[in-house]
PDB file of C-alpha atoms in Angstrom:
ATOM      1  CA  UNK A   1    -167.076 -29.425   4.030  1.00  0.00           C
ATOM      2  CA  UNK A   2    -165.852 -32.939   4.815  1.00  0.00           C
ATOM      3  CA  UNK A   3    -167.918 -35.811   3.452  1.00  0.00           C
ATOM      4  CA  UNK A   4    -168.704 -36.882   7.007  1.00  0.00           C
ATOM      5  CA  UNK A   5    -170.549 -33.577   7.378  1.00  0.00           C
ATOM      6  CA  UNK A   6    -172.742 -34.223   4.336  1.00  0.00           C
ATOM      7  CA  UNK A   7    -176.316 -35.504   4.747  1.00  0.00           C
ATOM      8  CA  UNK A   8    -176.095 -39.269   5.067  1.00  0.00           C
ATOM      9  CA  UNK A   9    -178.082 -39.955   1.889  1.00  0.00           C
ATOM     10  CA  UNK A  10    -175.574 -37.885  -0.121  1.00  0.00           C
ATOM     11  CA  UNK A  11    -172.402 -39.630   1.076  1.00  0.00           C
ATOM     12  CA  UNK A  12    -170.857 -41.888  -1.598  1.00  0.00           C
ATOM     13  CA  UNK A  13    -170.296 -44.896   0.645  1.00  0.00           C
ATOM     14  CA  UNK A  14    -173.809 -44.841   2.072  1.00  0.00           C
ATOM     15  CA  UNK A  15    -175.300 -44.380  -1.426  1.00  0.00           C
ATOM     16  CA  UNK A  16    -173.275 -47.328  -2.709  1.00  0.00           C
ATOM     17  CA  UNK A  17    -174.532 -49.554   0.107  1.00  0.00           C
ATOM     18  CA  UNK A  18    -178.111 -48.443  -0.457  1.00  0.00           C
ATOM     19  CA  UNK A  19    -178.262 -48.337  -4.268  1.00  0.00           C
ATOM     20  CA  UNK A  20    -175.243 -50.260  -5.586  1.00  0.00           C
ATOM     21  CA  UNK A  21    -171.928 -49.142  -7.072  1.00  0.00           C
ATOM     22  CA  UNK A  22    -173.431 -48.430 -10.505  1.00  0.00           C
ATOM     23  CA  UNK A  23    -175.416 -45.523  -9.028  1.00  0.00           C
ATOM     24  CA  UNK A  24    -172.236 -43.533  -8.274  1.00  0.00           C
ATOM     25  CA  UNK A  25    -170.249 -41.293 -10.578  1.00  0.00           C
ATOM     26  CA  UNK A  26    -166.590 -41.976 -11.405  1.00  0.00           C
ATOM     27  CA  UNK A  27    -165.522 -39.302  -8.934  1.00  0.00           C
ATOM     28  CA  UNK A  28    -167.686 -40.727  -6.158  1.00  0.00           C
ATOM     29  CA  UNK A  29    -166.343 -44.251  -6.678  1.00  0.00           C
ATOM     30  CA  UNK A  30    -162.783 -42.946  -6.658  1.00  0.00           C
ATOM     31  CA  UNK A  31    -163.540 -40.930  -3.518  1.00  0.00           C
ATOM     32  CA  UNK A  32    -164.492 -44.132  -1.690  1.00  0.00           C
ATOM     33  CA  UNK A  33    -161.123 -45.560  -2.693  1.00  0.00           C
ATOM     34  CA  UNK A  34    -159.274 -42.390  -1.566  1.00  0.00           C
ATOM     35  CA  UNK A  35    -161.210 -42.371   1.743  1.00  0.00           C
ATOM     36  CA  UNK A  36    -160.056 -38.869   2.740  1.00  0.00           C
ATOM     37  CA  UNK A  37    -159.319 -35.603   0.991  1.00  0.00           C
ATOM     38  CA  UNK A  38    -156.687 -32.977   1.669  1.00  0.00           C
ATOM     39  CA  UNK A  39    -156.844 -29.588   3.347  1.00  0.00           C
ATOM     40  CA  UNK A  40    -159.592 -27.583   1.673  1.00  0.00           C
ATOM     41  CA  UNK A  41    -160.791 -30.483  -0.507  1.00  0.00           C
ATOM     42  CA  UNK A  42    -163.109 -33.374   0.200  1.00  0.00           C
ATOM     43  CA  UNK A  43    -162.326 -36.826  -1.156  1.00  0.00           C
ATOM     44  CA  UNK A  44    -164.841 -36.182  -3.964  1.00  0.00           C
ATOM     45  CA  UNK A  45    -163.136 -32.893  -4.857  1.00  0.00           C
ATOM     46  CA  UNK A  46    -159.770 -34.636  -4.910  1.00  0.00           C
ATOM     47  CA  UNK A  47    -161.186 -37.455  -7.036  1.00  0.00           C
ATOM     48  CA  UNK A  48    -162.530 -34.944  -9.573  1.00  0.00           C
ATOM     49  CA  UNK A  49    -159.124 -33.270  -9.679  1.00  0.00           C
ATOM     50  CA  UNK A  50    -157.388 -36.597 -10.330  1.00  0.00           C
ATOM     51  CA  UNK A  51    -159.764 -37.570 -13.124  1.00  0.00           C
ATOM     52  CA  UNK A  52    -159.464 -34.122 -14.689  1.00  0.00           C
ATOM     53  CA  UNK A  53    -155.685 -34.108 -14.466  1.00  0.00           C
ATOM     54  CA  UNK A  54    -155.343 -37.424 -16.306  1.00  0.00           C
ATOM     55  CA  UNK A  55    -158.301 -36.921 -18.624  1.00  0.00           C
ATOM     56  CA  UNK A  56    -160.174 -39.967 -17.377  1.00  0.00           C
ATOM     57  CA  UNK A  57    -159.903 -43.173 -15.391  1.00  0.00           C
ATOM     58  CA  UNK A  58    -158.047 -45.098 -18.092  1.00  0.00           C
ATOM     59  CA  UNK A  59    -155.117 -42.680 -18.213  1.00  0.00           C
ATOM     60  CA  UNK A  60    -155.063 -42.504 -14.432  1.00  0.00           C
ATOM     61  CA  UNK A  61    -154.817 -46.308 -14.164  1.00  0.00           C
ATOM     62  CA  UNK A  62    -151.949 -46.296 -16.678  1.00  0.00           C
ATOM     63  CA  UNK A  63    -149.998 -43.470 -15.003  1.00  0.00           C
ATOM     64  CA  UNK A  64    -146.648 -44.316 -13.490  1.00  0.00           C
ATOM     65  CA  UNK A  65    -145.835 -43.738  -9.843  1.00  0.00           C
ATOM     66  CA  UNK A  66    -144.113 -40.390 -10.422  1.00  0.00           C
ATOM     67  CA  UNK A  67    -147.046 -38.992 -12.434  1.00  0.00           C
ATOM     68  CA  UNK A  68    -149.602 -40.140  -9.896  1.00  0.00           C
ATOM     69  CA  UNK A  69    -147.605 -39.004  -6.883  1.00  0.00           C
ATOM     70  CA  UNK A  70    -147.204 -35.524  -8.400  1.00  0.00           C
ATOM     71  CA  UNK A  71    -150.832 -34.840  -7.477  1.00  0.00           C
ATOM     72  CA  UNK A  72    -150.983 -33.187  -4.020  1.00  0.00           C
ATOM     73  CA  UNK A  73    -152.269 -35.682  -1.479  1.00  0.00           C
ATOM     74  CA  UNK A  74    -151.195 -38.713  -3.483  1.00  0.00           C
ATOM     75  CA  UNK A  75    -148.043 -40.774  -3.002  1.00  0.00           C
ATOM     76  CA  UNK A  76    -146.442 -44.202  -3.519  1.00  0.00           C
ATOM     77  CA  UNK A  77    -148.702 -45.929  -0.994  1.00  0.00           C
ATOM     78  CA  UNK A  78    -151.906 -44.727  -2.646  1.00  0.00           C
ATOM     79  CA  UNK A  79    -150.450 -45.507  -6.085  1.00  0.00           C
ATOM     80  CA  UNK A  80    -149.679 -49.070  -4.964  1.00  0.00           C
ATOM     81  CA  UNK A  81    -153.234 -49.477  -3.656  1.00  0.00           C
ATOM     82  CA  UNK A  82    -154.717 -48.235  -6.923  1.00  0.00           C
ATOM     83  CA  UNK A  83    -152.561 -50.568  -9.018  1.00  0.00           C
ATOM     84  CA  UNK A  84    -153.568 -53.469  -6.780  1.00  0.00           C
ATOM     85  CA  UNK A  85    -157.246 -52.707  -7.452  1.00  0.00           C
ATOM     86  CA  UNK A  86    -156.642 -52.546 -11.226  1.00  0.00           C
ATOM     87  CA  UNK A  87    -154.704 -55.808 -11.176  1.00  0.00           C
ATOM     88  CA  UNK A  88    -157.484 -57.518  -9.196  1.00  0.00           C
ATOM     89  CA  UNK A  89    -159.962 -56.431 -11.893  1.00  0.00           C
ATOM     90  CA  UNK A  90    -157.669 -57.833 -14.604  1.00  0.00           C
ATOM     91  CA  UNK A  91    -157.319 -61.130 -12.767  1.00  0.00           C
ATOM     92  CA  UNK A  92    -161.066 -61.442 -12.180  1.00  0.00           C
ATOM     93  CA  UNK A  93    -161.664 -61.044 -15.928  1.00  0.00           C
ATOM     94  CA  UNK A  94    -158.822 -63.484 -16.671  1.00  0.00           C
ATOM     95  CA  UNK A  95    -160.486 -66.076 -14.420  1.00  0.00           C
ATOM     96  CA  UNK A  96    -163.619 -65.849 -16.545  1.00  0.00           C
ATOM     97  CA  UNK A  97    -161.558 -66.295 -19.698  1.00  0.00           C
ATOM     98  CA  UNK A  98    -159.784 -69.309 -18.231  1.00  0.00           C
ATOM     99  CA  UNK A  99    -163.207 -70.879 -17.730  1.00  0.00           C
ATOM    100  CA  UNK A 100    -163.978 -70.181 -21.372  1.00  0.00           C
ATOM    101  CA  UNK A 101    -167.128 -68.194 -20.708  1.00  0.00           C
ATOM    102  CA  UNK A 102    -166.221 -64.711 -21.881  1.00  0.00           C
ATOM    103  CA  UNK A 103    -165.886 -65.497 -25.579  1.00  0.00           C
ATOM    104  CA  UNK A 104    -169.664 -65.745 -25.714  1.00  0.00           C
ATOM    105  CA  UNK A 105    -169.619 -62.211 -24.266  1.00  0.00           C
ATOM    106  CA  UNK A 106    -167.143 -60.026 -26.185  1.00  0.00           C
ATOM    107  CA  UNK A 107    -167.739 -57.174 -23.741  1.00  0.00           C
ATOM    108  CA  UNK A 108    -165.725 -58.962 -21.045  1.00  0.00           C
ATOM    109  CA  UNK A 109    -162.794 -59.441 -23.436  1.00  0.00           C
ATOM    110  CA  UNK A 110    -162.993 -55.760 -24.345  1.00  0.00           C
ATOM    111  CA  UNK A 111    -162.923 -54.810 -20.659  1.00  0.00           C
ATOM    112  CA  UNK A 112    -159.872 -56.983 -20.090  1.00  0.00           C
ATOM    113  CA  UNK A 113    -158.021 -55.475 -23.053  1.00  0.00           C
ATOM    114  CA  UNK A 114    -158.917 -51.920 -22.072  1.00  0.00           C
ATOM    115  CA  UNK A 115    -157.447 -52.470 -18.604  1.00  0.00           C
ATOM    116  CA  UNK A 116    -154.234 -53.723 -20.203  1.00  0.00           C
ATOM    117  CA  UNK A 117    -153.804 -51.409 -23.157  1.00  0.00           C
ATOM    118  CA  UNK A 118    -156.031 -48.351 -23.389  1.00  0.00           C
ATOM    119  CA  UNK A 119    -153.980 -45.886 -21.354  1.00  0.00           C
ATOM    120  CA  UNK A 120    -150.506 -46.772 -22.640  1.00  0.00           C
ATOM    121  CA  UNK A 121    -148.471 -44.115 -24.445  1.00  0.00           C
ATOM    122  CA  UNK A 122    -146.615 -46.639 -26.604  1.00  0.00           C
ATOM    123  CA  UNK A 123    -147.893 -49.395 -28.869  1.00  0.00           C
ATOM    124  CA  UNK A 124    -148.099 -52.948 -27.521  1.00  0.00           C
ATOM    125  CA  UNK A 125    -149.052 -56.114 -29.410  1.00  0.00           C
ATOM    126  CA  UNK A 126    -150.771 -58.689 -27.201  1.00  0.00           C
ATOM    127  CA  UNK A 127    -151.915 -62.280 -27.708  1.00  0.00           C
ATOM    128  CA  UNK A 128    -154.554 -64.148 -25.727  1.00  0.00           C
ATOM    129  CA  UNK A 129    -153.611 -67.803 -26.247  1.00  0.00           C
ATOM    130  CA  UNK A 130    -156.545 -70.207 -25.975  1.00  0.00           C
ATOM    131  CA  UNK A 131    -157.006 -73.965 -25.736  1.00  0.00           C
ATOM    132  CA  UNK A 132    -159.394 -76.062 -27.837  1.00  0.00           C
ATOM    133  CA  UNK A 133    -162.324 -75.061 -25.583  1.00  0.00           C
ATOM    134  CA  UNK A 134    -161.477 -71.348 -25.984  1.00  0.00           C
ATOM    135  CA  UNK A 135    -160.219 -71.120 -22.406  1.00  0.00           C
ATOM    136  CA  UNK A 136    -157.394 -68.714 -21.735  1.00  0.00           C
ATOM    137  CA  UNK A 137    -153.945 -70.283 -21.465  1.00  0.00           C
ATOM    138  CA  UNK A 138    -151.975 -67.045 -21.214  1.00  0.00           C
ATOM    139  CA  UNK A 139    -152.164 -63.344 -21.978  1.00  0.00           C
ATOM    140  CA  UNK A 140    -148.815 -62.416 -23.430  1.00  0.00           C
ATOM    141  CA  UNK A 141    -147.260 -59.150 -24.566  1.00  0.00           C
ATOM    142  CA  UNK A 142    -145.359 -60.136 -27.700  1.00  0.00           C
ATOM    143  CA  UNK A 143    -143.982 -56.833 -28.993  1.00  0.00           C
ATOM    144  CA  UNK A 144    -143.609 -53.287 -27.720  1.00  0.00           C
ATOM    145  CA  UNK A 145    -143.083 -50.254 -29.918  1.00  0.00           C
ATOM    146  CA  UNK A 146    -143.231 -46.477 -30.028  1.00  0.00           C
ATOM    147  CA  UNK A 147    -146.016 -43.921 -29.955  1.00  0.00           C
ATOM    148  CA  UNK A 148    -146.990 -44.680 -33.544  1.00  0.00           C
ATOM    149  CA  UNK A 149    -145.896 -48.198 -34.484  1.00  0.00           C
ATOM    150  CA  UNK A 150    -144.843 -51.660 -33.372  1.00  0.00           C
ATOM    151  CA  UNK A 151    -142.816 -54.154 -35.377  1.00  0.00           C
ATOM    152  CA  UNK A 152    -144.549 -57.547 -35.362  1.00  0.00           C
ATOM    153  CA  UNK A 153    -142.691 -60.646 -36.550  1.00  0.00           C
ATOM    154  CA  UNK A 154    -145.000 -63.491 -37.655  1.00  0.00           C
ATOM    155  CA  UNK A 155    -142.299 -66.105 -37.092  1.00  0.00           C
ATOM    156  CA  UNK A 156    -142.064 -65.138 -33.400  1.00  0.00           C
ATOM    157  CA  UNK A 157    -145.854 -65.250 -33.065  1.00  0.00           C
ATOM    158  CA  UNK A 158    -145.875 -68.811 -34.421  1.00  0.00           C
ATOM    159  CA  UNK A 159    -143.084 -69.819 -32.034  1.00  0.00           C
ATOM    160  CA  UNK A 160    -145.085 -68.574 -29.067  1.00  0.00           C
ATOM    161  CA  UNK A 161    -148.228 -70.309 -30.291  1.00  0.00           C
ATOM    162  CA  UNK A 162    -146.345 -73.602 -30.382  1.00  0.00           C
ATOM    163  CA  UNK A 163    -144.732 -72.966 -26.994  1.00  0.00           C
ATOM    164  CA  UNK A 164    -148.162 -72.531 -25.409  1.00  0.00           C
ATOM    165  CA  UNK A 165    -149.655 -75.434 -27.412  1.00  0.00           C
ATOM    166  CA  UNK A 166    -152.474 -73.054 -28.315  1.00  0.00           C
ATOM    167  CA  UNK A 167    -155.460 -74.012 -30.435  1.00  0.00           C
ATOM    168  CA  UNK A 168    -156.642 -70.433 -31.002  1.00  0.00           C
ATOM    169  CA  UNK A 169    -155.669 -66.845 -30.344  1.00  0.00           C
ATOM    170  CA  UNK A 170    -157.206 -63.419 -29.930  1.00  0.00           C
ATOM    171  CA  UNK A 171    -154.799 -60.708 -31.058  1.00  0.00           C
ATOM    172  CA  UNK A 172    -154.848 -57.135 -29.799  1.00  0.00           C
ATOM    173  CA  UNK A 173    -152.857 -53.953 -30.041  1.00  0.00           C
ATOM    174  CA  UNK A 174    -153.410 -50.378 -28.961  1.00  0.00           C
ATOM    175  CA  UNK A 175    -153.463 -47.051 -30.759  1.00  0.00           C
ATOM    176  CA  UNK A 176    -152.062 -44.378 -28.407  1.00  0.00           C
ATOM    177  CA  UNK A 177    -153.496 -41.759 -30.784  1.00  0.00           C
ATOM    178  CA  UNK A 178    -156.853 -42.542 -29.231  1.00  0.00           C
ATOM    179  CA  UNK A 179    -158.649 -43.699 -32.403  1.00  0.00           C
ATOM    180  CA  UNK A 180    -159.491 -47.397 -32.761  1.00  0.00           C
ATOM    181  CA  UNK A 181    -159.587 -47.550 -36.560  1.00  0.00           C
ATOM    182  CA  UNK A 182    -157.550 -50.165 -38.439  1.00  0.00           C
ATOM    183  CA  UNK A 183    -154.916 -49.000 -40.880  1.00  0.00           C
ATOM    184  CA  UNK A 184    -154.218 -50.839 -44.118  1.00  0.00           C
ATOM    185  CA  UNK A 185    -151.037 -52.166 -42.440  1.00  0.00           C
ATOM    186  CA  UNK A 186    -153.164 -53.536 -39.558  1.00  0.00           C
ATOM    187  CA  UNK A 187    -155.386 -55.376 -42.036  1.00  0.00           C
ATOM    188  CA  UNK A 188    -152.458 -56.833 -43.970  1.00  0.00           C
ATOM    189  CA  UNK A 189    -150.717 -57.951 -40.762  1.00  0.00           C
ATOM    190  CA  UNK A 190    -153.875 -59.655 -39.515  1.00  0.00           C
ATOM    191  CA  UNK A 191    -154.285 -61.495 -42.803  1.00  0.00           C
ATOM    192  CA  UNK A 192    -150.640 -62.620 -42.751  1.00  0.00           C
ATOM    193  CA  UNK A 193    -150.848 -63.811 -39.146  1.00  0.00           C
ATOM    194  CA  UNK A 194    -154.055 -65.707 -39.870  1.00  0.00           C
ATOM    195  CA  UNK A 195    -152.335 -67.505 -42.762  1.00  0.00           C
ATOM    196  CA  UNK A 196    -149.115 -68.440 -40.959  1.00  0.00           C
ATOM    197  CA  UNK A 197    -150.924 -69.547 -37.797  1.00  0.00           C
ATOM    198  CA  UNK A 198    -153.250 -71.729 -39.866  1.00  0.00           C
ATOM    199  CA  UNK A 199    -150.163 -73.684 -40.951  1.00  0.00           C
ATOM    200  CA  UNK A 200    -149.728 -74.809 -37.326  1.00  0.00           C
ATOM    201  CA  UNK A 201    -153.505 -75.253 -36.818  1.00  0.00           C
ATOM    202  CA  UNK A 202    -154.021 -72.192 -34.619  1.00  0.00           C
ATOM    203  CA  UNK A 203    -157.229 -70.272 -35.323  1.00  0.00           C
ATOM    204  CA  UNK A 204    -157.273 -66.457 -35.149  1.00  0.00           C
ATOM    205  CA  UNK A 205    -160.631 -65.720 -33.522  1.00  0.00           C
ATOM    206  CA  UNK A 206    -160.332 -61.946 -33.519  1.00  0.00           C
ATOM    207  CA  UNK A 207    -158.007 -58.976 -33.557  1.00  0.00           C
ATOM    208  CA  UNK A 208    -158.910 -56.000 -31.380  1.00  0.00           C
ATOM    209  CA  UNK A 209    -157.630 -52.438 -31.632  1.00  0.00           C
ATOM    210  CA  UNK A 210    -157.783 -50.672 -28.279  1.00  0.00           C
ATOM    211  CA  UNK A 211    -157.825 -46.897 -27.886  1.00  0.00           C
ATOM    212  CA  UNK A 212    -158.733 -44.543 -25.092  1.00  0.00           C
ATOM    213  CA  UNK A 213    -161.331 -42.453 -26.889  1.00  0.00           C
ATOM    214  CA  UNK A 214    -163.486 -45.241 -28.323  1.00  0.00           C
ATOM    215  CA  UNK A 215    -164.535 -48.828 -27.550  1.00  0.00           C
ATOM    216  CA  UNK A 216    -162.132 -51.571 -28.699  1.00  0.00           C
ATOM    217  CA  UNK A 217    -162.698 -52.391 -32.349  1.00  0.00           C
ATOM    218  CA  UNK A 218    -163.218 -56.034 -33.358  1.00  0.00           C
ATOM    219  CA  UNK A 219    -161.900 -57.187 -36.737  1.00  0.00           C
ATOM    220  CA  UNK A 220    -164.327 -60.124 -36.645  1.00  0.00           C
ATOM    221  CA  UNK A 221    -167.315 -57.840 -36.154  1.00  0.00           C
ATOM    222  CA  UNK A 222    -166.080 -55.595 -38.968  1.00  0.00           C
ATOM    223  CA  UNK A 223    -165.778 -58.573 -41.298  1.00  0.00           C
ATOM    224  CA  UNK A 224    -162.016 -58.117 -41.573  1.00  0.00           C
ATOM    225  CA  UNK A 225    -161.040 -61.692 -40.640  1.00  0.00           C
TER     226      UNK A 225
END
């Protein structure tokens, strides 16, 4: 049965307008984005299939065009629309950080980092460069690695800090394994970066580890800074 044939108070779009977006499931929200289903499947059915195929929204957002378009009913146009929505969400969060308001609310920083890093299948080391008022100057991918490791060079991190004239930084990297627990190497690297950046008067406010299966882990909250 097509969604248009459902009772009006059960249709996702009408429920969103009446009760707000938070009242809908992931599949229902995605169905509104998809707008229509395919032969034999409503938009909600298709949305459930997409989420199930990728194992969640995060992996779906991080899928490349070929992976996404391999799902029957999807294609490059729909992939481009989805990536535009994800990028708008990233930019909205970045606007808050540029106004310096999200560092009083770590949840917004976590959301931003999850959109950037959580679904990736390779390790990435990211820096959020901040000014003296903790406003975002730039979000910069510094190093990219493999499934299990990334080589990080403190000298290059310092060079970028000076290039941006940063006063502080929030560091982040992802664990494609899905577990956001720091290794001993992560702790030693964080300590080394904190020391070398202090020499150029750049404060390390936090280091986050981002993984798909758990919330981003904060070194500052763990007492590891």
